[in-house]
Amino acid sequence: MKSLEASEDNIQKYCKYNEQSWKWQEGIFQVEGIEQRQRTLKKTNFLVQYTKDRWIHYIQDGCMLRKDRALLSNEQPEIYKNLEHIKYLRWEGEYGGNQKKVGMWNAFWRGDNLKVGGLYNENGLKQGKWVNLFPNYNEQIFCFESSISQVTYSGYYNKGVKQGEWTSYLYDKQIASGIYNEYGQKNGIWYVCSKKSIKRDQMVTFVGEYDNGVKFGRWNIFFQSCFFYERQLIGGGDYNENGLKNGFWIDINENYNQLYRYVYFIISEYEILYTGLYDNGKKQGQWDIEFKDGRFAPSHPKMYLAIQNKFSGGGVYDENEQKTGKWIELHEDFRNVCQVILEGEYVKGIKQGKWITQFRLNLKHKFKIMQVAVQLFSGGGNYDLQGRKIGKWIDMNDNFWKQCQVIESGQYDCGKRKGSWIIKFRYTINKDFNKIGGGKYDDQGIKNGKWVEIFKSFQNSCQVILTGDYLDGKKVENWKISVRDHEKDRFQQIGGGTYDQNGLKDGKWIDLIENFTINNQVIMKGEYLFGKKQGQWNTLYKKDLKLDFYILAGGSYNKDGEKNGIWIDLNYSFGKEVGEFLYIFMGTYKNGLKMQQFTRKNLYLDE
């Protein structure tokens, strides 16, 4: 029996509704996952529905992203968290009579065979040579072209247990390796790639020694860029005999991300480091947060230009590793284009009282409290004794960065938003925030009634809003998508459609691609049925608001919402980079899988 299945991702957390005695339960659950936006992994929410006939549906914004069949009702299914994996990654293979995987299984990304995978034995266990996908395998943008961050690791299994040497590769280049003993435990010296901080152009590596699966002794943390072939030591420390961190450590942010940008072939980089003491695996006493920024010249790999410590923060941990007293923290999305800090007090690890949010545009500016207006309350708000937000608050929008300075203001009650909330936007740091949207929350903190929201990829060059109605947290009836060129212009409708009573897209729709910008306007036009695309869909394009759209690409979807037949695809990264080439790819799909290599055409060169 043929099947398509979601990716394996051993760092993802799975929903465990009843781990001791699993029983299939119909219902819809909200899940917090991750997705890639602005070159970093960000949190995102989506819905998972368990149906009566044992289907698992993944839903976001009224779209059925995928559906999987749970073959065994007495085994708890894995709920995957990586949004790109949910949408684009499939495993194809066979199931045996015991409903377990058997024989060869292969991975596909957007219909392309990745040529990774391996064999399962008759008991559904991996056996022999395997090529596995690295966790958070995703698409990258590099030098104005999209590519998949194809990090794989390969080695041998014996009845589902890893054995011998395993090696990680970035494309064809070896980047890490180590040895498993006969029990599948790591042994000896290992080079381990960070699962969250590896990209086509850069990586973070941990180097140290294992003893029967337990880290011990000195472990160092290295950073390496494609432009600088020597690893740079950036942190590390010691593990004790129990495999716990001990003594002085320089840690990296869990989402360590030395983002870069091109400025006349000079790369601007930054790093965030945490320094302090561990005692038997627990942070103790003063811990400092350091933010450094500098520039590299690729022609002189060892030359740092004007690198210096531009910010320091942190605070104190008590004997139970709980934060206490005054702390200055980095926002969870802190990076060179989103320099936001939070300042306030902890009591036994719980935020208490007034916390303020401060933002600066870049290193030349000082951190400033974000304000709606000088006369009104400042950025941030208050926490109650249980660490819940209460009273008036100014929150950053989830997508906040220097090109998307959007805040949301309103009231909290015991950690839930209540009543009217206003969404405000400013074009630059020197301007005032102006209302751009908003709506109301009911007493349970659920959206109801008319709302004006911003598009997921909203920024200065993509000023797009969504207008429509919520009913008990679900989008219903007609929603319109509107765009404007500049903050002084009026919004003009460019797309939209209808949601059914279950919050799923239905009927004719005009959608925007995620990378939509005012200078690269790409829309998709077609029909939905129960949240799935059906029949003919066309991709239309124009360079600015004054021109007319013309059909650029498209094709047909089957009843399961899979691409089928002859298609013309647009390159998926279009709009992410200034000056990026506009490619189309032509070929044939069969039930979502590409039947041959697609032909690429550069439209800019053919104009």
Coordinates of C-alpha atoms in Angstrom, one line a residue:
M1 CA 0.0 0.0 0.0
K2 CA 1.5 3.3 -1.1
S3 CA 1.6 6.2 1.4
L4 CA 2.9 9.7 1.7
E5 CA 4.0 10.6 5.2
A6 CA 5.4 13.6 7.0
S7 CA 9.1 14.0 7.8
E8 CA 11.0 12.6 10.7
D9 CA 12.3 15.3 12.9
N10 CA 13.8 14.1 16.2
I11 CA 14.1 17.6 17.7
Q12 CA 10.5 18.4 17.3
K13 CA 8.2 18.2 20.2
Y14 CA 5.1 16.0 19.7
C15 CA 1.7 16.6 21.2
K16 CA 1.1 14.1 23.9
Y17 CA -2.5 14.3 25.0
N18 CA -2.5 11.1 27.0
E19 CA 0.8 9.4 27.0
Q20 CA 0.0 6.6 29.4
S21 CA -3.1 5.2 27.7
W22 CA -3.5 6.6 24.2
K23 CA -7.0 6.5 22.7
W24 CA -8.0 8.2 19.5
Q25 CA -10.0 11.3 20.3
E26 CA -11.8 13.4 17.8
G27 CA -11.2 17.1 18.1
I28 CA -9.3 20.2 17.0
F29 CA -6.2 21.3 18.9
Q30 CA -4.1 24.4 18.5
V31 CA -0.4 23.6 18.2
E32 CA 2.6 26.0 18.5
G33 CA 5.2 25.3 15.8
I34 CA 8.0 27.0 13.9
E35 CA 8.3 28.5 10.4
Q36 CA 11.1 30.3 8.6
R37 CA 10.6 34.1 8.1
Q38 CA 13.2 36.8 7.6
R39 CA 16.0 34.3 7.6
T40 CA 15.2 33.0 11.0
L41 CA 12.9 30.4 12.7
K42 CA 9.8 32.0 14.3
K43 CA 6.9 30.7 16.3
T44 CA 3.7 30.1 14.5
N45 CA 0.3 28.6 15.5
F46 CA -1.8 26.1 13.4
L47 CA -4.6 23.7 14.1
V48 CA -4.5 19.9 14.1
Q49 CA -7.8 18.0 13.6
Y50 CA -8.3 14.4 14.5
T51 CA -11.3 13.1 12.5
K52 CA -13.7 10.2 13.2
D53 CA -12.2 8.1 10.5
R54 CA -8.6 8.6 11.8
W55 CA -7.3 11.3 9.5
I56 CA -5.0 14.0 10.8
H57 CA -5.6 17.4 9.2
Y58 CA -3.1 20.3 9.5
I59 CA -4.9 23.7 9.1
Q60 CA -3.7 27.3 9.1
D61 CA -5.6 30.4 8.0
G62 CA -8.4 28.3 6.5
C63 CA -6.0 26.2 4.3
M64 CA -5.7 22.5 4.6
L65 CA -1.9 22.2 4.6
R66 CA -1.8 18.4 4.6
K67 CA -3.6 15.4 5.8
D68 CA -2.1 12.1 7.1
R69 CA -3.8 8.8 7.8
A70 CA -3.3 7.2 11.2
L71 CA -3.2 3.5 10.4
L72 CA -3.0 2.3 14.0
S73 CA -5.7 3.6 16.4
N74 CA -3.8 2.4 19.5
E75 CA -0.5 4.2 18.7
Q76 CA -0.3 7.9 19.4
P77 CA 0.5 9.8 16.2
E78 CA 3.3 12.2 15.9
I79 CA 2.3 15.8 15.4
Y80 CA 4.9 17.7 13.5
K81 CA 5.8 21.3 14.3
N82 CA 7.9 22.6 11.4
L83 CA 5.5 24.4 9.0
E84 CA 7.8 24.0 6.0
H85 CA 7.9 20.2 6.6
I86 CA 4.2 20.0 6.9
K87 CA 3.7 21.8 3.6
Y88 CA 6.5 20.5 1.5
L89 CA 8.1 17.4 2.8
R90 CA 6.8 13.9 2.1
W91 CA 8.1 10.4 2.5
E92 CA 7.0 7.8 0.0
G93 CA 7.1 4.0 0.6
E94 CA 5.2 0.8 1.5
Y95 CA 3.4 -0.5 4.5
G96 CA 3.4 -4.2 5.4
G97 CA 0.6 -6.4 6.6
N98 CA 1.3 -5.3 10.2
Q99 CA 0.7 -1.6 9.1
K100 CA 4.4 -0.8 9.7
K101 CA 6.8 0.7 7.2
V102 CA 8.7 -1.9 5.1
G103 CA 11.2 -1.7 2.3
M104 CA 12.6 1.4 0.7
W105 CA 11.3 4.9 1.7
N106 CA 12.3 8.1 0.0
A107 CA 11.8 11.8 0.8
F108 CA 10.3 14.4 -1.6
W109 CA 10.4 18.2 -1.2
R110 CA 7.8 20.2 -3.2
G111 CA 7.6 17.1 -5.4
D112 CA 11.3 16.7 -6.0
N113 CA 13.0 13.4 -5.0
L114 CA 15.7 14.4 -2.5
K115 CA 17.4 11.0 -2.9
V116 CA 17.6 10.4 0.8
G117 CA 16.1 7.6 2.9
G118 CA 16.7 3.9 3.3
L119 CA 15.2 0.5 4.1
Y120 CA 12.9 -0.7 6.9
N121 CA 12.9 -4.3 7.9
E122 CA 9.7 -6.5 8.3
N123 CA 9.3 -5.1 11.9
G124 CA 9.3 -1.5 10.8
L125 CA 12.8 -0.8 12.0
K126 CA 15.5 1.0 10.0
Q127 CA 18.1 -1.3 8.6
G128 CA 21.4 -0.9 6.7
K129 CA 22.7 2.3 5.1
W130 CA 20.5 5.3 5.6
V131 CA 20.7 9.0 4.6
N132 CA 18.6 11.0 7.0
L133 CA 17.4 14.6 6.7
F134 CA 18.8 17.0 9.2
P135 CA 16.3 18.5 11.7
N136 CA 14.7 21.8 10.4
Y137 CA 15.8 20.9 6.9
N138 CA 14.5 23.9 4.9
E139 CA 14.8 26.2 1.9
Q140 CA 17.5 29.0 2.0
I141 CA 18.2 32.1 -0.1
F142 CA 21.8 32.5 -1.2
C143 CA 23.2 34.9 -3.8
F144 CA 19.7 35.7 -5.1
E145 CA 18.7 32.1 -5.7
S146 CA 16.6 29.8 -3.6
S147 CA 17.9 26.4 -2.6
I148 CA 17.2 23.8 0.0
S149 CA 19.5 23.8 3.0
Q150 CA 20.4 20.2 2.2
V151 CA 22.0 19.0 5.4
T152 CA 21.9 15.3 5.7
Y153 CA 23.6 12.7 8.0
S154 CA 24.3 9.2 6.9
G155 CA 25.4 5.9 8.5
Y156 CA 24.2 2.4 9.3
Y157 CA 21.3 1.0 11.4
N158 CA 21.0 -2.4 12.9
K159 CA 17.4 -3.2 13.8
G160 CA 16.7 0.5 14.3
V161 CA 19.9 1.3 16.3
K162 CA 22.6 3.5 14.9
Q163 CA 26.0 1.8 14.6
G164 CA 29.5 2.9 13.8
E165 CA 30.5 6.2 12.1
W166 CA 27.8 8.7 11.2
T167 CA 28.7 11.8 9.1
S168 CA 26.8 15.0 8.5
Y169 CA 27.1 16.7 5.1
L170 CA 26.2 20.2 3.8
Y171 CA 25.6 19.3 0.2
D172 CA 28.8 17.3 -0.6
K173 CA 31.0 18.8 2.1
Q174 CA 31.5 16.9 5.4
I175 CA 30.7 19.2 8.3
A176 CA 30.4 16.8 11.4
S177 CA 30.9 13.2 12.4
G178 CA 31.2 10.8 15.3
I179 CA 30.9 7.1 16.3
Y180 CA 28.0 5.1 17.9
N181 CA 28.8 2.0 19.9
E182 CA 26.9 -1.3 19.6
Y183 CA 24.1 0.1 21.9
G184 CA 23.6 3.2 19.8
Q185 CA 25.4 5.5 22.2
K186 CA 27.7 8.2 21.1
N187 CA 31.3 7.5 22.0
G188 CA 34.7 9.3 21.6
I189 CA 35.3 12.7 20.0
W190 CA 32.3 14.2 18.2
Y191 CA 31.7 17.1 15.9
V192 CA 28.0 18.0 16.4
C193 CA 26.2 20.6 14.3
S194 CA 23.7 22.9 16.0
K195 CA 20.2 21.8 14.8
K196 CA 18.9 25.4 14.8
S197 CA 21.9 27.4 13.6
I198 CA 23.0 25.8 10.4
K199 CA 22.6 27.3 7.0
R200 CA 24.0 27.1 3.5
D201 CA 26.5 29.9 4.3
Q202 CA 27.2 29.4 8.0
M203 CA 27.1 26.9 10.9
V204 CA 27.7 26.4 14.6
T205 CA 29.5 23.3 15.7
F206 CA 30.0 21.7 19.2
V207 CA 33.2 19.7 19.6
G208 CA 33.9 17.4 22.5
E209 CA 33.9 13.9 23.8
Y210 CA 31.2 11.3 24.8
D211 CA 31.5 8.3 27.0
N212 CA 28.6 5.9 26.4
G213 CA 26.3 8.7 25.4
V214 CA 27.3 11.1 28.1
K215 CA 29.3 14.3 27.5
F216 CA 32.3 14.9 29.6
G217 CA 35.3 17.2 29.8
R218 CA 35.9 20.2 27.7
W219 CA 33.4 21.1 24.9
N220 CA 34.0 24.0 22.6
I221 CA 31.6 25.9 20.4
F222 CA 32.7 27.1 17.0
F223 CA 31.3 29.3 14.3
Q224 CA 32.1 28.9 10.6
S225 CA 31.0 30.9 7.6
C226 CA 31.3 30.0 3.9
F227 CA 33.5 33.0 3.6
F228 CA 35.9 32.0 6.4
Y229 CA 37.0 28.5 6.1
E230 CA 38.6 28.3 9.6
R231 CA 36.3 27.6 12.5
Q232 CA 36.2 30.5 15.0
L233 CA 36.0 29.6 18.7
I234 CA 33.1 31.5 20.2
G235 CA 32.3 29.7 23.4
G236 CA 32.2 26.5 25.5
G237 CA 32.9 25.0 28.9
D238 CA 33.3 21.8 30.9
Y239 CA 30.9 18.9 31.7
N240 CA 31.3 16.9 34.9
E241 CA 31.3 13.1 35.3
N242 CA 27.5 13.1 35.3
G243 CA 27.4 14.9 31.9
L244 CA 26.2 18.2 33.5
K245 CA 27.7 21.6 32.7
N246 CA 30.0 22.8 35.5
G247 CA 32.0 25.9 36.1
F248 CA 32.4 28.9 33.9
W249 CA 30.7 28.7 30.5
I250 CA 30.2 30.9 27.4
D251 CA 26.9 29.7 25.9
I252 CA 25.3 30.8 22.7
N253 CA 21.7 31.7 22.2
E254 CA 19.6 28.7 21.4
N255 CA 18.7 30.4 18.2
Y256 CA 22.2 31.7 17.6
N257 CA 22.1 33.3 14.2
Q258 CA 24.9 35.3 12.8
L259 CA 22.8 37.0 10.1
Y260 CA 24.6 38.8 7.4
R261 CA 23.9 41.4 4.8
Y262 CA 25.8 42.5 1.7
V263 CA 27.1 46.0 1.7
Y264 CA 29.6 46.5 -1.1
F265 CA 30.9 43.0 -0.5
I266 CA 31.4 43.5 3.2
I267 CA 29.4 41.3 5.5
S268 CA 27.9 42.7 8.7
E269 CA 27.7 40.0 11.4
Y270 CA 26.7 39.8 15.1
E271 CA 26.8 37.4 17.9
I272 CA 25.0 36.9 21.2
L273 CA 26.8 35.2 24.0
Y274 CA 25.7 34.3 27.6
T275 CA 28.5 34.0 30.2
G276 CA 28.3 32.8 33.8
L277 CA 28.7 29.8 36.1
Y278 CA 27.0 26.4 36.2
D279 CA 26.9 24.3 39.3
N280 CA 26.0 20.6 38.5
G281 CA 24.0 21.7 35.5
K282 CA 22.2 24.7 37.0
K283 CA 23.0 28.3 36.3
Q284 CA 24.0 30.2 39.4
G285 CA 24.7 33.8 40.3
Q286 CA 25.3 36.6 37.8
W287 CA 24.9 35.8 34.1
D288 CA 25.7 38.3 31.5
I289 CA 24.3 38.8 28.0
E290 CA 26.7 40.3 25.4
F291 CA 25.8 41.5 22.0
K292 CA 28.7 42.1 19.6
D293 CA 28.7 43.5 16.1
G294 CA 31.3 43.8 13.4
R295 CA 32.1 43.5 9.8
F296 CA 34.1 41.1 7.8
A297 CA 35.7 41.6 4.4
P298 CA 35.6 38.4 2.4
S299 CA 39.0 39.2 0.7
H300 CA 40.6 39.3 4.1
P301 CA 38.9 36.5 6.1
K302 CA 40.7 37.2 9.4
M303 CA 40.0 40.9 9.4
Y304 CA 37.4 42.1 11.8
L305 CA 36.4 45.8 11.2
A306 CA 35.3 47.8 14.2
I307 CA 34.0 44.8 16.2
Q308 CA 33.0 45.7 19.7
N309 CA 30.6 45.0 22.5
K310 CA 27.5 47.1 21.8
F311 CA 25.1 45.9 24.5
S312 CA 25.2 44.0 27.7
G313 CA 22.4 42.7 29.9
G314 CA 21.5 39.8 32.1
G315 CA 20.8 39.2 35.7
V316 CA 21.1 36.8 38.7
Y317 CA 20.0 33.2 39.1
D318 CA 19.3 31.8 42.6
E319 CA 20.4 28.4 44.0
N320 CA 17.4 26.8 42.2
E321 CA 18.3 28.3 38.8
Q322 CA 15.4 30.7 39.0
K323 CA 15.8 34.3 37.8
T324 CA 15.6 36.8 40.6
G325 CA 15.8 40.6 40.9
K326 CA 16.3 43.0 38.0
W327 CA 16.9 41.6 34.6
I328 CA 17.7 43.0 31.1
E329 CA 16.8 40.4 28.5
L330 CA 16.8 40.1 24.8
H331 CA 13.6 39.6 23.0
E332 CA 13.2 36.1 21.7
D333 CA 13.6 37.3 18.1
F334 CA 16.5 39.7 18.8
R335 CA 18.8 40.1 15.9
N336 CA 20.5 42.9 14.0
V337 CA 17.3 43.9 12.3
C338 CA 15.2 43.5 15.5
Q339 CA 17.1 45.0 18.4
V340 CA 14.5 44.8 21.2
I341 CA 15.2 44.4 24.9
L342 CA 13.0 43.8 27.9
E343 CA 13.7 45.2 31.4
G344 CA 12.0 44.3 34.7
E345 CA 12.0 42.2 37.9
Y346 CA 11.8 38.5 38.6
V347 CA 10.6 36.9 41.9
K348 CA 11.5 33.2 42.1
G349 CA 11.6 32.9 38.3
I350 CA 8.3 34.7 37.7
K351 CA 8.0 38.1 36.1
Q352 CA 6.5 40.7 38.4
G353 CA 5.3 44.3 38.2
K354 CA 6.3 46.7 35.5
W355 CA 8.3 45.5 32.5
I356 CA 9.3 47.9 29.7
T357 CA 10.1 47.1 26.1
Q358 CA 12.8 49.1 24.3
F359 CA 13.9 49.2 20.7
R360 CA 16.7 50.7 18.7
L361 CA 17.1 50.8 15.0
N362 CA 20.9 50.0 14.9
L363 CA 24.1 50.4 16.7
K364 CA 24.2 54.2 16.1
H365 CA 21.0 54.6 18.2
K366 CA 20.2 54.3 21.9
F367 CA 17.5 51.9 23.1
K368 CA 14.2 53.8 23.5
I369 CA 10.9 52.8 25.2
M370 CA 8.3 52.1 22.5
Q371 CA 5.4 54.6 22.9
V372 CA 2.0 55.0 21.4
A373 CA 2.2 58.7 22.2
V374 CA 4.2 60.8 24.6
Q375 CA 1.1 61.4 26.8
L376 CA 0.2 57.7 27.0
F377 CA 1.7 54.7 28.6
S378 CA 5.1 53.4 27.5
G379 CA 6.0 50.1 25.8
G380 CA 5.4 47.0 27.9
G381 CA 3.1 46.7 30.9
N382 CA 2.6 44.9 34.2
Y383 CA 2.6 41.3 35.4
D384 CA 0.6 40.1 38.4
L385 CA 1.9 37.8 41.1
Q386 CA 1.4 34.7 39.0
G387 CA 3.4 36.2 36.1
R388 CA 0.4 37.0 34.0
K389 CA 0.0 40.1 31.9
I390 CA -2.6 42.5 33.4
G391 CA -4.0 46.0 32.6
K392 CA -2.8 48.2 29.8
W393 CA -0.1 46.8 27.5
I394 CA 1.8 47.6 24.4
D395 CA 3.0 44.4 22.7
M396 CA 5.3 44.1 19.7
N397 CA 3.6 42.4 16.8
D398 CA 5.0 38.8 16.3
N399 CA 6.6 40.0 13.0
F400 CA 8.2 43.1 14.5
W401 CA 11.6 44.2 13.0
K402 CA 13.0 47.5 11.7
Q403 CA 11.1 47.2 8.4
C404 CA 7.9 46.2 10.2
Q405 CA 7.5 48.5 13.2
V406 CA 4.1 47.3 14.3
I407 CA 2.7 47.3 17.8
E408 CA -0.6 46.2 19.4
S409 CA -2.1 48.0 22.4
G410 CA -5.0 47.1 24.7
Q411 CA -6.0 45.5 28.0
Y412 CA -5.1 42.1 29.6
D413 CA -7.0 40.4 32.3
C414 CA -5.2 37.4 34.0
G415 CA -3.0 36.9 30.9
K416 CA -5.8 37.1 28.3
R417 CA -6.5 39.9 25.9
K418 CA -9.9 41.6 26.5
G419 CA -12.0 44.2 24.7
S420 CA -10.7 46.5 22.0
W421 CA -7.1 46.1 20.7
I422 CA -5.5 48.6 18.3
I423 CA -2.8 47.7 15.7
K424 CA -0.4 50.6 15.0
F425 CA 2.4 51.0 12.4
R426 CA 5.2 53.5 11.8
Y427 CA 7.3 53.7 8.7
T428 CA 10.5 54.8 10.5
I429 CA 11.7 55.2 14.0
N430 CA 11.4 59.0 13.8
K431 CA 7.7 58.9 13.0
D432 CA 4.6 58.4 15.2
F433 CA 2.7 55.2 15.3
N434 CA -0.7 55.4 13.5
K435 CA -3.6 53.1 13.6
I436 CA -3.7 50.5 10.8
G437 CA -6.0 47.8 12.2
G438 CA -7.5 46.1 15.2
G439 CA -10.7 44.5 16.6
K440 CA -12.2 43.0 19.8
Y441 CA -11.5 40.0 22.0
D442 CA -14.3 38.4 24.1
D443 CA -14.1 37.5 27.8
Q444 CA -12.2 34.3 26.9
G445 CA -9.6 36.1 24.9
I446 CA -11.0 35.0 21.6
K447 CA -11.4 37.2 18.5
N448 CA -15.0 38.1 17.6
G449 CA -16.6 40.5 15.2
K450 CA -15.0 42.7 12.6
W451 CA -11.2 42.8 12.5
V452 CA -8.5 44.5 10.4
E453 CA -5.3 42.5 10.6
I454 CA -1.9 42.8 8.9
F455 CA -0.6 40.3 6.4
K456 CA 1.9 37.7 7.7
S457 CA 4.7 39.3 5.7
F458 CA 3.7 42.9 6.4
Q459 CA 6.6 45.4 6.1
N460 CA 7.4 48.8 4.6
S461 CA 7.5 47.3 1.1
C462 CA 4.5 45.0 1.7
Q463 CA 1.8 47.1 3.4
V464 CA -1.1 44.6 3.1
I465 CA -4.1 44.3 5.4
L466 CA -6.8 41.7 5.8
T467 CA -10.4 42.8 6.6
G468 CA -13.3 40.5 7.7
D469 CA -15.2 38.9 10.5
Y470 CA -14.4 36.4 13.2
L471 CA -16.9 34.1 15.0
D472 CA -15.6 32.4 18.1
G473 CA -12.0 32.7 16.9
K474 CA -12.7 31.4 13.3
K475 CA -12.6 33.6 10.2
V476 CA -16.0 33.5 8.5
E477 CA -17.8 34.8 5.4
N478 CA -16.1 37.4 3.2
W479 CA -12.5 38.6 3.8
K480 CA -10.7 41.1 1.6
I481 CA -7.0 41.6 1.0
S482 CA -5.9 45.2 0.5
V483 CA -2.6 46.9 -0.4
R484 CA -1.1 50.3 -0.6
D485 CA 2.2 51.6 -2.0
H486 CA 3.0 54.1 0.8
E487 CA 1.7 55.0 4.3
K488 CA 0.0 58.1 2.9
D489 CA -1.9 56.2 0.2
R490 CA -5.3 54.6 0.5
F491 CA -5.6 50.8 0.6
Q492 CA -6.9 49.2 -2.6
Q493 CA -8.4 45.7 -2.6
I494 CA -6.2 43.2 -4.4
G495 CA -7.6 39.8 -3.3
G496 CA -9.7 37.9 -0.9
G497 CA -12.5 35.3 -0.8
T498 CA -14.9 33.5 1.5
Y499 CA -14.5 31.2 4.6
D500 CA -17.1 28.6 5.4
Q501 CA -18.7 28.0 8.9
N502 CA -15.7 25.9 9.9
G503 CA -13.2 28.6 9.1
L504 CA -11.9 26.9 5.9
K505 CA -11.5 28.7 2.6
D506 CA -14.2 28.0 0.1
G507 CA -15.0 29.0 -3.4
K508 CA -13.2 31.5 -5.5
W509 CA -10.1 33.1 -4.0
I510 CA -7.3 35.5 -4.8
D511 CA -4.3 34.8 -2.5
L512 CA -1.0 36.6 -2.2
I513 CA 2.3 34.7 -2.2
E514 CA 4.1 34.9 1.1
N515 CA 7.0 37.0 -0.5
F516 CA 4.6 39.6 -1.9
T517 CA 6.1 43.1 -2.1
I518 CA 4.9 46.3 -3.8
N519 CA 7.6 45.9 -6.4
N520 CA 7.1 42.2 -6.9
Q521 CA 3.4 41.6 -6.9
V522 CA 2.4 38.0 -7.3
I523 CA -1.1 36.7 -6.7
M524 CA -2.7 33.3 -7.1
K525 CA -6.3 32.9 -8.4
G526 CA -8.4 29.8 -8.2
E527 CA -11.0 27.8 -6.1
Y528 CA -10.9 26.1 -2.7
L529 CA -13.1 23.3 -1.5
F530 CA -13.0 22.6 2.3
G531 CA -9.7 24.4 2.5
K532 CA -8.0 22.5 -0.4
K533 CA -7.1 24.0 -3.7
Q534 CA -9.1 22.5 -6.6
G535 CA -8.9 22.6 -10.4
Q536 CA -7.1 25.3 -12.3
W537 CA -5.0 27.9 -10.4
N538 CA -3.2 30.7 -12.1
T539 CA -0.2 32.7 -10.9
L540 CA -0.3 36.4 -12.0
Y541 CA 2.4 39.0 -11.8
K542 CA 3.0 42.8 -12.1
K543 CA 5.8 45.0 -11.1
D544 CA 3.8 47.8 -9.5
L545 CA 0.2 49.1 -8.7
K546 CA -0.1 51.1 -11.9
L547 CA 0.3 48.1 -14.2
D548 CA -2.1 45.2 -15.0
F549 CA -1.6 41.6 -13.8
Y550 CA -0.8 39.0 -16.4
I551 CA -0.7 35.2 -16.1
L552 CA 2.8 34.0 -15.5
A553 CA 2.4 30.4 -14.2
G554 CA -0.1 27.9 -13.0
G555 CA -1.7 24.5 -13.4
S556 CA -4.3 22.1 -11.9
Y557 CA -4.8 20.5 -8.5
N558 CA -6.5 17.2 -8.0
K559 CA -9.3 16.5 -5.5
D560 CA -6.7 16.0 -2.7
G561 CA -5.2 19.4 -3.3
E562 CA -2.1 18.0 -5.0
K563 CA -0.5 19.4 -8.2
N564 CA -1.4 17.2 -11.1
G565 CA -0.6 17.4 -14.9
I566 CA 1.4 20.0 -16.7
W567 CA 2.5 22.9 -14.5
I568 CA 4.5 26.1 -14.7
D569 CA 5.9 27.0 -11.3
L570 CA 7.4 30.3 -10.1
N571 CA 10.6 30.1 -8.2
Y572 CA 9.5 29.9 -4.6
S573 CA 12.0 32.5 -3.3
F574 CA 10.8 35.3 -5.7
G575 CA 10.5 38.6 -3.8
K576 CA 12.8 37.7 -0.9
E577 CA 15.8 39.4 -2.4
V578 CA 16.2 42.8 -4.1
G579 CA 17.3 42.2 -7.7
E580 CA 16.5 38.5 -7.7
F581 CA 16.0 36.9 -11.1
L582 CA 12.5 35.8 -12.0
Y583 CA 12.5 32.2 -12.9
I584 CA 9.7 29.8 -14.0
F585 CA 10.0 26.0 -14.0
M586 CA 8.0 23.9 -16.5
G587 CA 7.2 20.2 -16.2
T588 CA 4.6 17.5 -15.1
Y589 CA 3.3 16.5 -11.7
K590 CA 1.5 13.3 -10.8
N591 CA -0.4 13.5 -7.5
G592 CA 2.0 16.1 -6.1
L593 CA 5.3 14.4 -7.3
K594 CA 7.4 15.7 -10.2
M595 CA 7.7 13.1 -13.0
Q596 CA 11.0 14.5 -14.3
Q597 CA 13.4 17.4 -13.9
F598 CA 11.7 20.7 -14.6
T599 CA 13.0 23.1 -17.3
R600 CA 14.1 26.5 -15.9
K601 CA 13.6 29.7 -17.8
N602 CA 14.9 33.2 -16.7
L603 CA 12.1 35.7 -17.7
Y604 CA 14.3 38.8 -17.0
L605 CA 16.8 37.7 -19.6
D606 CA 14.1 36.9 -22.1
E607 CA 12.4 40.3 -21.9

